[in-house]
Amino acid sequence: MNFAQSEVTAQVAQIARDFAERNIRPHVMEWDEAQHFPRELFREMGALGLTGVLVPEKYNGAGLGYEEYVHVLKEIGKVCGSIGLSVAAHNSLCTGHILQFGNEAQKEKYLPLLAGGEWLGAWGLTEANTGSDAGNMQCTAVKEGDEWVINGTKNWITHGISGDVAVVVCRTGEPRARNNSTAFIVERGTPGFSGGKKENKLGMRASETAEMIFDNCRVPDSQRLGEVGQGFVQAMKVLDGGRISIAALSLGIAQGAYDAARKYAQERHQFGVPIATFQGISFKLADMATEIMAAELLTLQAANMKNNGLTMTKEAAMAKYYASEVAVKTANEAVQVFGGYGYTKDFPVEKYYRDSKLCTIGEGTSEIQKIVIAREALK
């Protein structure tokens, strides 16, 4: 594998970096404090190809690969984890599911709107009582003639209120039976489909997380994604790519926290010298730098395998698991480097600290990643 960054990748990373510095950084704490989700930002990102990174050009996308996608999320995550999370959910989950499993008519209808940022995507798998136990989901879809009637609630959904279209995985068979779920595309405005409670979160506060409620919501069979009973199988394949995105987001958060800590350690003087000269601080910075690089290599390996059409379930889980844990550890150590100042909202590391924790939970907890890694390693 060649780890040298191509000219295209470097240009894409620069576009994301410039956009984040210009349009996101000035508002980071304002949006965080108010839990404001800046919907209009995604239309601006759409014009730059950042909401359709992996979508082919014929569907109005950027037509890029996972390496470029990793760098987009890393650059945005360095500035604001919340916006990075929303970019990841929009690209990898909703848009990615339609791209990977939609028929041509579905792709032609939805991908240009999603890739251009005109529409925002949501993806519904998780429920209140069935997080990792997705085979026991209670949100059901029942066939009536040429329509499906959906009833139930999805929880912890990014863009659950603001999303213009959602891919929702519903149980269409008996609980815990094999092949018991099916995916559907549901547009906002469809009778019986509404947004519910918005979560008041520790971190990622500018990324909207909310319920999606379905009350006798009728969708035509033409909105079904793939074959009946294949919803969970599809979701697991979508999550393989999604875990690369969370690994990339984790990298961004870790890098942002490290950069802030390194800068502060060089500027903060005690006993007449920068605190970076103290072994206790310099060793922290050394550990951060090493672990971030290791996490990046794991993430790029998974991205490279995905680009080449290789099975990368284990590698994506490894990248997501390790990078997310590194993000939490790095942010924690960054707060320690700042000392008392790190515990205040006047400095950036407390937000990195709060945002980082979600990366160890969303799209499969660290414990679930270990199960996946162990299962794959023991085959």
Coordinates of C-alpha atoms in Angstrom, one line a residue:
M1 CA 0.0 0.0 0.0
N2 CA 1.3 3.4 -1.0
F3 CA 0.8 5.9 1.9
A4 CA 1.9 8.9 -0.2
Q5 CA -0.9 11.4 -0.5
S6 CA -2.0 12.0 -4.1
E7 CA -2.4 15.5 -5.6
V8 CA -6.2 15.0 -5.7
T9 CA -6.3 13.9 -2.1
A10 CA -4.2 16.9 -1.0
Q11 CA -6.5 19.3 -2.9
V12 CA -9.6 17.8 -1.5
A13 CA -8.2 18.0 2.1
Q14 CA -7.2 21.6 1.5
I15 CA -10.8 22.4 0.3
A16 CA -12.3 20.8 3.4
R17 CA -9.7 22.6 5.6
D18 CA -10.3 26.0 4.2
F19 CA -14.1 25.6 4.4
A20 CA -13.9 24.5 8.0
E21 CA -11.6 27.4 9.0
R22 CA -13.7 30.0 7.2
N23 CA -17.3 28.8 7.8
I24 CA -17.2 26.6 10.9
R25 CA -14.5 27.6 13.3
P26 CA -16.0 31.1 14.0
H27 CA -19.2 29.6 15.2
V28 CA -18.1 26.4 17.0
M29 CA -18.9 27.4 20.6
E30 CA -22.0 29.4 19.6
W31 CA -23.5 26.4 17.9
D32 CA -22.4 24.1 20.7
E33 CA -23.9 26.2 23.5
A34 CA -27.2 26.7 21.7
Q35 CA -27.3 23.1 20.3
H36 CA -27.9 24.8 17.0
F37 CA -27.8 22.5 13.9
P38 CA -26.6 24.7 11.0
R39 CA -28.7 23.1 8.2
E40 CA -27.7 25.9 5.7
L41 CA -24.1 24.9 6.0
F42 CA -24.7 21.6 4.2
R43 CA -26.0 23.4 1.1
E44 CA -22.7 25.3 1.0
M45 CA -20.7 22.1 1.5
G46 CA -22.8 20.5 -1.3
A47 CA -21.5 23.1 -3.8
L48 CA -17.9 21.9 -3.0
G49 CA -18.8 18.2 -3.3
L50 CA -18.4 17.6 0.5
T51 CA -22.0 16.1 0.8
G52 CA -21.5 13.6 -2.0
V53 CA -17.8 12.7 -1.7
L54 CA -18.3 9.0 -2.7
V55 CA -21.2 9.6 -5.2
P56 CA -20.3 9.2 -8.9
E57 CA -20.3 12.3 -11.0
K58 CA -23.2 11.1 -13.1
Y59 CA -25.4 11.5 -9.9
N60 CA -24.0 15.0 -9.2
G61 CA -21.4 13.7 -6.8
A62 CA -17.6 14.3 -6.4
G63 CA -16.8 10.8 -7.6
L64 CA -14.0 10.4 -5.1
G65 CA -12.8 7.5 -3.0
Y66 CA -12.5 6.6 0.6
E67 CA -9.0 8.0 1.0
E68 CA -10.3 11.5 0.1
Y69 CA -13.3 10.9 2.3
V70 CA -11.1 10.1 5.3
H71 CA -9.3 13.4 4.8
V72 CA -12.5 15.4 4.4
L73 CA -13.8 14.1 7.7
K74 CA -10.4 14.5 9.4
E75 CA -10.1 18.2 8.4
I76 CA -13.7 19.0 9.5
G77 CA -13.4 17.0 12.7
K78 CA -10.2 18.9 13.6
V79 CA -12.4 22.1 13.8
C80 CA -15.8 20.7 15.0
G81 CA -16.7 17.1 15.7
S82 CA -20.4 17.9 15.5
I83 CA -20.3 19.0 11.9
G84 CA -17.9 16.2 11.1
L85 CA -20.4 13.7 12.6
S86 CA -23.3 15.1 10.5
V87 CA -21.2 15.0 7.3
A88 CA -20.3 11.4 8.1
A89 CA -23.9 10.3 8.7
H90 CA -25.1 12.0 5.6
N91 CA -22.4 10.6 3.3
S92 CA -21.8 7.1 4.7
L93 CA -25.2 6.1 6.0
C94 CA -28.2 7.5 4.1
T95 CA -26.5 8.4 0.9
G96 CA -24.2 5.4 1.1
H97 CA -27.1 3.0 1.6
I98 CA -28.9 4.3 -1.5
L99 CA -25.7 4.3 -3.5
Q100 CA -24.8 0.7 -2.5
F101 CA -28.3 -0.9 -2.6
G102 CA -30.7 1.3 -4.5
N103 CA -32.0 0.5 -8.0
E104 CA -31.3 2.9 -10.9
A105 CA -34.5 4.8 -10.5
Q106 CA -33.9 5.4 -6.8
K107 CA -30.3 6.5 -7.4
E108 CA -31.4 8.9 -10.1
K109 CA -34.1 10.4 -7.9
Y110 CA -32.3 10.8 -4.6
L111 CA -28.5 10.8 -5.1
P112 CA -28.3 14.2 -7.0
L113 CA -30.3 15.9 -4.2
L114 CA -28.2 14.4 -1.5
A115 CA -24.9 14.8 -3.2
G116 CA -25.6 18.4 -3.9
G117 CA -26.6 19.2 -0.3
E118 CA -30.1 20.3 -1.4
W119 CA -31.5 17.4 0.7
L120 CA -30.1 16.1 4.0
G121 CA -30.1 12.4 4.7
A122 CA -31.0 10.4 7.9
W123 CA -30.5 6.7 8.5
G124 CA -32.7 4.7 11.0
L125 CA -31.6 1.4 12.5
T126 CA -31.3 2.0 16.3
E127 CA -34.3 1.8 18.6
A128 CA -34.7 2.6 22.3
N129 CA -34.5 -1.0 23.4
T130 CA -32.6 -2.6 20.5
G131 CA -29.3 -0.9 20.0
S132 CA -26.8 -3.7 19.2
D133 CA -29.8 -6.2 19.3
A134 CA -31.1 -5.0 15.9
G135 CA -32.6 -8.4 15.1
N136 CA -35.3 -7.7 17.8
M137 CA -36.3 -4.3 16.5
Q138 CA -39.9 -3.2 17.2
C139 CA -40.4 -0.9 14.2
T140 CA -42.3 -3.0 11.7
A141 CA -43.3 -2.8 8.1
V142 CA -46.3 -4.8 7.0
K143 CA -47.2 -5.3 3.3
E144 CA -50.7 -4.3 2.3
G145 CA -51.2 -4.5 -1.5
D146 CA -48.6 -2.5 -3.2
E147 CA -47.8 -0.5 -0.1
W148 CA -45.9 -1.1 3.2
V149 CA -47.3 0.3 6.5
I150 CA -44.5 1.3 8.9
N151 CA -45.1 1.6 12.6
G152 CA -42.6 2.3 15.4
T153 CA -39.9 4.6 16.5
K154 CA -36.2 5.0 15.7
N155 CA -33.9 6.6 18.3
W156 CA -30.5 8.4 18.3
I157 CA -30.9 9.3 14.7
T158 CA -28.6 12.0 13.2
H159 CA -30.9 14.4 11.4
G160 CA -34.0 12.7 12.8
I161 CA -35.9 16.0 12.6
S162 CA -34.1 17.9 9.8
G163 CA -33.4 15.1 7.3
D164 CA -35.3 15.5 4.1
V165 CA -35.2 11.8 3.4
A166 CA -34.4 8.8 5.6
V167 CA -33.4 5.2 5.0
V168 CA -35.1 3.2 7.6
V169 CA -34.6 -0.5 8.4
C170 CA -37.8 -2.2 9.6
R171 CA -38.7 -5.6 10.9
T172 CA -40.7 -7.5 8.2
G173 CA -40.4 -11.0 9.8
E174 CA -40.5 -12.6 13.2
P175 CA -38.2 -11.2 16.0
R176 CA -34.7 -12.6 15.8
A177 CA -35.5 -14.7 12.8
R178 CA -33.0 -14.8 10.0
N179 CA -33.5 -12.2 7.2
N180 CA -36.3 -10.5 9.2
S181 CA -35.8 -6.9 8.2
T182 CA -36.1 -4.7 5.1
A183 CA -34.9 -1.2 4.2
F184 CA -37.1 1.6 2.9
I185 CA -36.6 5.1 1.6
V186 CA -39.0 7.5 3.3
E187 CA -39.3 11.2 2.4
R188 CA -40.1 13.9 4.9
G189 CA -43.7 15.0 4.5
T190 CA -44.9 11.4 4.0
P191 CA -48.1 11.1 6.2
G192 CA -47.3 9.3 9.4
F193 CA -43.6 10.2 9.4
S194 CA -42.4 12.8 11.9
G195 CA -39.5 13.9 14.0
G196 CA -39.7 13.4 17.7
K197 CA -37.6 14.3 20.8
K198 CA -34.3 16.0 20.2
E199 CA -31.6 14.6 22.5
N200 CA -29.7 17.0 24.9
K201 CA -26.2 15.6 24.6
L202 CA -22.9 15.8 26.4
G203 CA -21.0 16.5 23.2
M204 CA -21.6 16.7 19.4
R205 CA -24.2 19.2 20.4
A206 CA -24.4 21.0 17.0
S207 CA -25.2 17.7 15.3
E208 CA -28.9 17.0 15.6
T209 CA -29.8 13.7 17.2
A210 CA -33.5 12.9 17.5
E211 CA -36.3 10.3 17.2
M212 CA -38.0 9.4 14.0
I213 CA -41.6 8.3 14.5
F214 CA -43.7 6.2 12.1
D215 CA -47.5 6.0 12.7
N216 CA -49.2 4.0 10.0
C217 CA -46.8 5.6 7.6
R218 CA -47.5 4.2 4.1
V219 CA -44.9 3.9 1.4
P220 CA -45.2 2.3 -2.0
D221 CA -43.2 -0.9 -2.7
S222 CA -41.1 1.2 -5.1
Q223 CA -39.5 2.7 -2.0
R224 CA -38.1 -0.6 -0.8
L225 CA -34.3 -0.9 -1.0
G226 CA -33.3 -4.3 -2.4
E227 CA -35.0 -7.6 -1.5
V228 CA -37.4 -8.2 1.3
G229 CA -35.5 -9.6 4.3
Q230 CA -32.1 -8.1 3.3
G231 CA -32.3 -5.0 5.5
F232 CA -30.0 -6.1 8.3
V233 CA -27.4 -7.6 5.8
Q234 CA -27.4 -4.3 3.9
A235 CA -27.0 -2.4 7.2
M236 CA -24.0 -4.4 8.2
K237 CA -22.3 -3.7 4.9
V238 CA -23.2 0.0 5.2
L239 CA -21.7 0.1 8.7
D240 CA -18.4 -1.3 7.4
G241 CA -18.0 1.9 5.4
G242 CA -19.5 4.0 8.2
R243 CA -16.9 2.7 10.7
I244 CA -14.2 4.1 8.4
S245 CA -16.0 7.5 8.7
I246 CA -16.1 7.4 12.5
A247 CA -12.4 6.4 12.5
A248 CA -11.7 9.4 10.3
L249 CA -13.8 11.7 12.5
S250 CA -11.9 10.4 15.6
L251 CA -8.6 11.2 13.9
G252 CA -9.8 14.7 13.3
I253 CA -10.9 15.2 16.9
A254 CA -7.6 13.7 18.2
Q255 CA -5.5 15.8 15.9
G256 CA -7.4 19.0 16.9
A257 CA -6.9 18.2 20.6
Y258 CA -3.2 17.4 20.0
D259 CA -2.5 20.5 18.0
A260 CA -4.1 22.7 20.7
A261 CA -2.1 20.9 23.5
R262 CA 1.2 21.2 21.6
K263 CA 0.7 24.9 20.9
Y264 CA -0.3 25.6 24.5
A265 CA 2.6 23.6 25.9
Q266 CA 5.0 25.7 23.8
E267 CA 3.5 29.0 24.9
R268 CA 2.7 28.3 28.6
H269 CA 5.7 29.1 30.8
Q270 CA 6.3 27.8 34.3
F271 CA 9.6 28.3 36.3
G272 CA 10.8 30.4 33.4
V273 CA 10.5 27.8 30.6
P274 CA 7.8 26.4 28.3
I275 CA 6.0 23.5 29.9
A276 CA 6.7 21.5 26.8
T277 CA 10.3 21.2 28.0
F278 CA 9.1 19.2 31.1
Q279 CA 9.3 15.5 30.6
G280 CA 5.8 14.9 32.1
I281 CA 4.3 17.1 29.3
S282 CA 6.6 16.1 26.5
F283 CA 6.0 12.4 27.0
K284 CA 2.2 13.1 26.8
L285 CA 2.7 14.8 23.5
A286 CA 4.9 11.9 22.3
D287 CA 2.3 9.4 23.1
M288 CA -0.4 11.5 21.4
A289 CA 1.5 11.8 18.2
T290 CA 2.4 8.2 18.1
E291 CA -1.1 6.9 18.7
I292 CA -2.7 9.3 16.2
M293 CA -0.3 8.2 13.5
A294 CA -1.0 4.5 14.3
A295 CA -4.8 5.2 14.1
E296 CA -4.4 7.0 10.8
L297 CA -2.5 4.1 9.3
L298 CA -5.2 1.7 10.4
T299 CA -7.9 4.0 8.9
L300 CA -6.1 4.5 5.6
Q301 CA -5.6 0.7 5.3
A302 CA -9.3 0.1 5.7
A303 CA -10.1 2.9 3.3
N304 CA -7.6 1.5 0.7
M305 CA -9.3 -2.0 1.0
K306 CA -12.7 -0.4 0.6
N307 CA -11.6 1.4 -2.5
N308 CA -10.3 -1.8 -4.0
G309 CA -13.5 -3.7 -3.3
L310 CA -11.9 -6.0 -0.7
T311 CA -13.7 -7.3 2.4
M312 CA -12.6 -5.1 5.2
T313 CA -15.1 -5.8 8.1
K314 CA -12.2 -6.6 10.5
E315 CA -10.0 -3.7 9.3
A316 CA -12.9 -1.2 9.6
A317 CA -13.7 -2.4 13.1
M318 CA -10.1 -2.2 14.1
A319 CA -9.7 1.3 12.7
K320 CA -13.0 2.5 14.4
Y321 CA -12.2 0.9 17.7
Y322 CA -8.6 2.1 18.0
A323 CA -9.1 5.6 16.5
S324 CA -12.1 6.3 18.7
E325 CA -10.3 5.2 21.9
V326 CA -7.2 7.3 20.8
A327 CA -9.5 10.3 20.4
V328 CA -10.8 10.0 23.9
K329 CA -7.3 9.4 25.4
T330 CA -5.8 12.3 23.4
A331 CA -8.6 14.7 24.4
N332 CA -8.3 13.7 28.0
E333 CA -4.5 14.3 28.0
A334 CA -5.0 17.6 26.2
V335 CA -7.2 18.8 29.0
Q336 CA -4.5 17.7 31.4
V337 CA -1.8 19.6 29.6
F338 CA -4.0 22.8 29.8
G339 CA -4.6 22.2 33.5
G340 CA -7.4 24.3 35.0
Y341 CA -7.7 26.3 31.7
G342 CA -8.5 23.0 29.9
Y343 CA -11.6 22.6 32.1
T344 CA -13.1 25.9 30.9
K345 CA -15.0 26.8 27.7
D346 CA -12.5 29.6 26.9
F347 CA -10.2 27.0 25.5
P348 CA -10.9 24.4 22.8
V349 CA -9.9 21.1 24.5
E350 CA -12.9 20.7 26.7
K351 CA -15.1 20.4 23.6
Y352 CA -12.8 17.9 22.0
Y353 CA -13.1 16.0 25.3
R354 CA -16.9 16.0 25.2
D355 CA -17.2 15.3 21.5
S356 CA -14.7 12.4 21.5
K357 CA -16.7 10.1 23.6
L358 CA -19.5 9.6 21.1
C359 CA -16.9 8.1 18.7
T360 CA -16.6 5.1 21.0
I361 CA -20.4 4.6 21.0
G362 CA -21.9 5.5 17.7
E363 CA -22.0 3.0 14.8
G364 CA -21.2 0.2 17.2
T365 CA -19.6 0.6 20.6
S366 CA -16.0 -0.3 21.3
E367 CA -17.2 -3.6 22.8
I368 CA -19.1 -4.4 19.6
Q369 CA -16.0 -3.7 17.6
K370 CA -14.1 -6.2 19.7
I371 CA -16.7 -8.8 19.1
V372 CA -16.4 -8.2 15.3
I373 CA -12.6 -8.2 15.4
A374 CA -12.5 -11.4 17.5
R375 CA -15.1 -13.2 15.3
E376 CA -13.2 -12.3 12.1
A377 CA -9.8 -13.2 13.7
L378 CA -11.1 -16.6 14.8
K379 CA -12.5 -17.6 11.4

